C-alpha cells in the first residue's frame, strides 16, 4: 500500500510517499481502508520531534482516520500514528461507526479535534452555564468546535483569532466577543475589556508570552487548561500567581483517555448527534491528496487555514 513515511525529523520536506506492507487484521485490531486522515498540529510536532512523546523512525504520521471496515461499515478511529496511509489496523476500543447522516468530511473532525474540544470543556474545565471562557485559535479545528459547544452550553465565549475573517467566523459560531491574537501586546488587558471583566475558564495552546498573558485574564478561582505549546516555548507557570488567585491549572492530552473504557465512545456518539441534528457546524479547511501531505503541513503551519485540514485517498 501507499503511505507517507518519515525517516528523519525536520519540516514538511521529510514526508515522503512510499510503498509499505499492508497491515494485518488480528486480535482486537481491525483493518480500515482509509478514505480520509486528519491533519493536526500534533502531526507537525511529531515531524519536528517536538511532540510530547517522541516516535521511532521510520514512522507514518496521522492520529485520526475515516475508513471502511472489511464488513462495509464506515468507521472513524483514533490511532497512535499510521493514519497517512491507504490502510490501517486500528484498535476496536478507539474505533466507532459513522452515522449515515454524517459525511466523511464531517466525520474526520470528530475523533481527535471534536473529542479534544468536548473533554477540554466538560471533563477538565468543567464549564458551567453563565461562566465566561476564553478560547484561543477560535477558527481552527479544536477552537471552532469548542466555541460552539461552550456557547450552546450557556457560557459567554471570548474568542481569540488572528484575522478579521477568522474573528467573524467565531462570532458566527456563537462567540460573544473576539480578540485579535495576531499581536501579543496587552493581550490580557484586551481580553478583560472584551469580556467585561476576568474570565472563569481559559484554554491555552500557545505557550510562552501568550501563556503568561492568559493567566492574567483569569478571575480568582479561575481554571486554566493547557493543551498545547504551538510556539514551541514551554514557559513555566508562575506558582505565586496561581496561589495568590487560587487558580487551578490542568493539562490535557487526549491519548490519556484512549484506555478509559466508554469515555470516548460516549463523547463521539454525542458529537455525531450534534452534527446530525445541525447543532454542530464543522468547518472544512480544505483537503489534499495523500501524496501532498507536505503541502497540507505547510498550510497548517502557516496559520492561514480555518477549520479542519485532511488528506484524501482517491480510489
XYZ file of C-alpha atoms in Angstrom:
315
model
C 0.000 0.000 0.000
C 0.966 3.652 -0.287
C 1.807 5.612 2.848
C 3.532 8.821 3.852
C 6.654 7.911 5.783
C 9.399 9.849 7.511
C 12.910 8.507 8.081
C 14.229 11.644 9.752
C 12.873 14.592 11.714
C 12.512 18.041 10.218
C 9.926 20.044 8.290
C 7.315 19.038 5.702
C 10.082 18.040 3.306
C 10.773 14.839 5.283
C 7.315 13.447 4.410
C 7.754 11.008 1.522
C 5.287 8.817 -0.368
C 6.402 5.181 -0.032
C 5.254 1.624 -0.594
C 4.907 -0.293 2.670
C 3.400 -3.674 3.657
C -0.364 -3.869 4.199
C -1.452 -4.054 7.848
C -2.786 -7.336 9.211
C -6.138 -7.762 10.963
C -5.760 -9.806 14.130
C -6.774 -9.874 17.767
C -8.579 -6.725 18.846
C -7.484 -4.782 15.760
C -9.469 -4.251 12.579
C -8.201 -3.037 9.211
C -9.752 0.022 7.585
C -9.413 1.199 4.009
C -8.660 4.845 4.799
C -10.759 7.430 2.957
C -9.630 10.476 4.940
C -6.997 11.236 7.536
C -6.989 14.329 9.713
C -4.011 16.676 9.768
C -3.335 18.204 13.183
C -0.785 20.373 14.984
C 0.286 17.218 16.816
C 1.480 15.912 13.439
C 3.673 18.992 12.983
C 5.207 18.343 16.400
C 5.786 14.667 15.538
C 7.569 15.573 12.294
C 9.678 18.185 14.066
C 10.446 15.883 17.036
C 8.841 18.307 19.490
C 5.859 16.105 20.375
C 5.006 15.202 23.968
C 6.173 11.671 23.205
C 8.963 11.000 20.710
C 8.242 8.486 17.938
C 10.526 5.793 16.462
C 11.780 6.098 12.887
C 10.765 5.203 10.253
C 7.285 6.451 11.073
C 3.907 7.020 9.419
C 2.163 10.082 10.954
C -1.571 10.524 11.378
C -3.703 10.080 14.503
C -7.311 10.097 13.243
C -8.904 8.461 10.220
C -12.168 7.768 8.482
C -12.304 4.462 6.641
C -14.277 1.418 5.595
C -14.014 -1.863 7.501
C -13.945 -5.230 5.772
C -17.625 -5.719 6.629
C -18.510 -2.478 4.818
C -19.109 -0.250 7.835
C -17.858 3.337 7.722
C -15.720 3.950 10.782
C -13.764 6.712 12.471
C -10.776 5.828 14.590
C -8.169 7.358 16.827
C -4.707 5.972 16.224
C -1.215 6.475 17.538
C 0.372 7.081 14.158
C -0.166 5.257 10.887
C -3.037 7.346 9.541
C -1.298 8.826 6.475
C -1.805 5.618 4.528
C -4.225 3.718 2.327
C -4.912 1.129 5.044
C -4.512 0.980 8.792
C -5.084 -1.519 11.604
C -6.928 0.187 14.471
C -7.986 -0.837 17.956
C -11.674 -1.668 18.371
C -11.605 0.385 21.581
C -10.946 3.622 19.660
C -12.989 2.972 16.512
C -16.648 3.876 16.069
C -19.227 3.554 13.306
C -20.173 6.741 11.447
C -23.921 7.500 11.234
C -25.418 7.737 7.757
C -26.301 11.401 8.349
C -22.609 12.349 8.780
C -20.283 12.647 5.777
C -16.666 11.516 5.692
C -15.567 15.162 5.524
C -17.537 15.919 8.680
C -16.553 12.710 10.446
C -12.798 13.310 10.168
C -13.119 16.287 12.557
C -14.661 14.224 15.340
C -12.160 11.659 16.721
C -9.283 13.929 17.724
C -10.399 17.539 17.461
C -14.053 17.027 18.396
C -13.224 14.844 21.364
C -10.464 17.230 22.437
C -12.878 20.184 22.451
C -15.538 18.172 24.276
C -13.261 16.935 27.057
C -11.395 20.224 27.422
C -14.702 21.906 28.214
C -16.558 19.280 30.200
C -14.089 16.754 31.631
C -11.203 19.079 32.520
C -12.545 22.649 32.761
C -15.994 21.528 33.981
C -17.527 24.538 32.272
C -20.848 25.694 33.708
C -23.697 27.791 32.359
C -23.196 31.574 32.618
C -19.433 31.279 33.083
C -17.050 33.196 30.829
C -14.474 31.223 28.844
C -11.508 32.306 26.729
C -10.931 30.118 23.652
C -7.784 30.541 21.505
C -7.426 29.687 17.798
C -11.195 30.001 17.633
C -11.384 29.413 13.876
C -9.210 26.292 13.985
C -10.273 22.674 14.251
C -10.492 22.376 18.050
C -11.331 26.036 18.628
C -14.261 26.262 16.221
C -15.879 23.222 17.846
C -15.164 24.458 21.375
C -16.749 27.850 20.610
C -19.984 26.188 19.526
C -20.165 23.683 22.381
C -19.419 26.336 25.003
C -21.914 28.839 23.591
C -24.641 26.209 23.375
C -23.928 25.282 26.998
C -24.858 28.823 28.008
C -21.325 30.124 28.552
C -20.084 33.552 27.465
C -17.358 32.892 24.900
C -14.432 35.237 24.284
C -12.721 34.006 21.135
C -9.181 34.764 20.023
C -8.199 34.670 16.338
C -5.546 36.301 14.191
C -7.550 37.796 11.296
C -10.793 39.703 10.871
C -12.210 36.847 8.780
C -11.455 34.301 11.493
C -12.876 36.530 14.216
C -16.090 36.959 12.228
C -16.344 33.180 11.870
C -16.038 32.829 15.647
C -18.866 35.327 16.119
C -20.974 33.436 13.582
C -20.364 30.243 15.578
C -21.653 31.791 18.803
C -18.825 33.789 20.395
C -19.903 36.786 22.470
C -16.795 38.829 21.600
C -13.453 38.394 19.876
C -9.864 39.490 20.449
C -7.089 39.923 17.876
C -4.370 37.369 18.668
C -2.021 38.442 15.872
C -0.240 40.639 18.407
C 0.526 39.598 21.965
C 0.924 43.122 23.335
C -1.571 43.947 26.084
C -3.390 40.694 25.341
C -4.630 40.236 28.910
C -6.000 43.782 29.022
C -7.755 43.388 25.674
C -9.331 40.087 26.723
C -10.503 41.560 30.014
C -12.047 44.522 28.192
C -13.829 42.265 25.682
C -15.137 40.038 28.475
C -16.229 42.914 30.683
C -14.041 41.535 33.460
C -11.942 38.496 34.242
C -12.807 35.076 32.822
C -13.669 31.903 34.734
C -12.012 29.474 32.328
C -9.161 29.922 29.853
C -7.981 27.351 27.320
C -4.340 27.750 26.239
C -2.318 26.060 23.492
C 0.435 28.507 22.503
C 2.855 28.781 25.419
C 5.426 31.494 26.064
C 4.173 35.065 26.402
C 0.627 34.068 25.428
C 0.507 31.668 28.380
C 1.618 34.407 30.767
C -0.941 36.857 29.365
C -3.676 34.223 29.515
C -3.068 33.586 33.214
C -3.600 37.291 33.838
C -7.106 37.090 32.337
C -8.349 34.654 34.987
C -10.590 35.661 37.853
C -9.881 34.369 41.372
C -10.615 30.624 41.455
C -10.373 30.527 37.676
C -9.391 27.394 35.756
C -6.561 27.258 33.235
C -6.497 24.288 30.839
C -3.316 23.679 28.841
C -3.475 21.527 25.718
C -0.528 22.535 23.576
C 2.523 24.727 23.042
C 2.294 25.790 19.394
C 5.021 28.405 19.857
C 7.449 25.700 20.959
C 8.066 27.663 24.163
C 7.352 25.599 27.283
C 7.196 28.544 29.650
C 6.932 27.779 33.360
C 3.721 28.721 35.147
C 4.250 31.300 37.926
C 3.254 29.453 41.091
C 2.952 32.725 43.013
C 0.159 33.888 40.697
C -1.656 30.561 40.969
C -1.517 30.718 44.759
C -2.436 34.382 45.016
C -5.583 33.967 42.920
C -6.463 30.346 43.772
C -6.125 29.390 40.105
C -6.335 25.752 39.065
C -4.046 24.722 36.191
C -4.692 21.444 34.389
C -3.008 19.751 31.453
C -4.829 17.725 28.836
C -3.582 15.159 26.294
C -6.299 13.140 24.575
C -4.346 9.825 24.397
C -4.690 9.559 28.169
C -8.373 8.786 27.558
C -7.754 6.028 24.994
C -7.859 3.310 27.639
C -10.739 4.855 29.605
C -13.386 2.372 28.525
C -16.563 4.047 27.266
C -15.444 7.652 27.797
C -14.561 8.433 24.200
C -17.372 6.286 22.841
C -19.944 8.399 24.679
C -18.462 11.731 23.610
C -18.011 10.575 19.997
C -21.655 9.493 19.776
C -22.776 12.788 21.319
C -20.716 14.783 18.821
C -22.101 12.768 15.906
C -25.614 13.511 17.181
C -24.841 17.245 17.304
C -23.611 17.123 13.701
C -26.590 15.105 12.507
C -29.155 17.432 14.083
C -27.401 20.582 12.889
C -26.270 21.819 16.307
C -22.586 21.490 15.419
C -21.115 23.022 12.272
C -17.808 21.519 11.216
C -15.536 23.857 9.270
C -13.520 22.408 6.401
C -10.031 23.808 5.995
C -9.552 22.011 2.693
C -8.312 18.606 1.627
C -5.213 17.331 -0.141
C -4.434 14.049 -1.902
C -2.384 11.715 0.281
C 0.749 12.340 -1.771
C 0.530 16.080 -0.986
C 0.831 15.645 2.786
C 3.799 18.029 2.857
C 1.642 20.784 1.329
C -1.036 20.175 3.948
C 1.588 20.573 6.675
C 2.835 23.817 5.142
C -0.687 25.243 5.093
C -1.341 24.262 8.709
C 1.999 25.683 9.846
C 1.275 28.978 8.072
C -1.815 29.514 10.274
C -3.603 30.538 7.093
C -6.302 27.860 7.221
C -9.550 27.737 9.146
C -11.193 24.535 10.336
C -10.127 21.012 9.503
C -7.453 20.009 7.000
C -7.494 16.412 5.801
C -5.747 14.034 3.419
C -7.891 12.088 0.956
C -7.259 8.715 -0.634
C -8.600 8.721 -4.176
C -9.914 5.355 -5.303
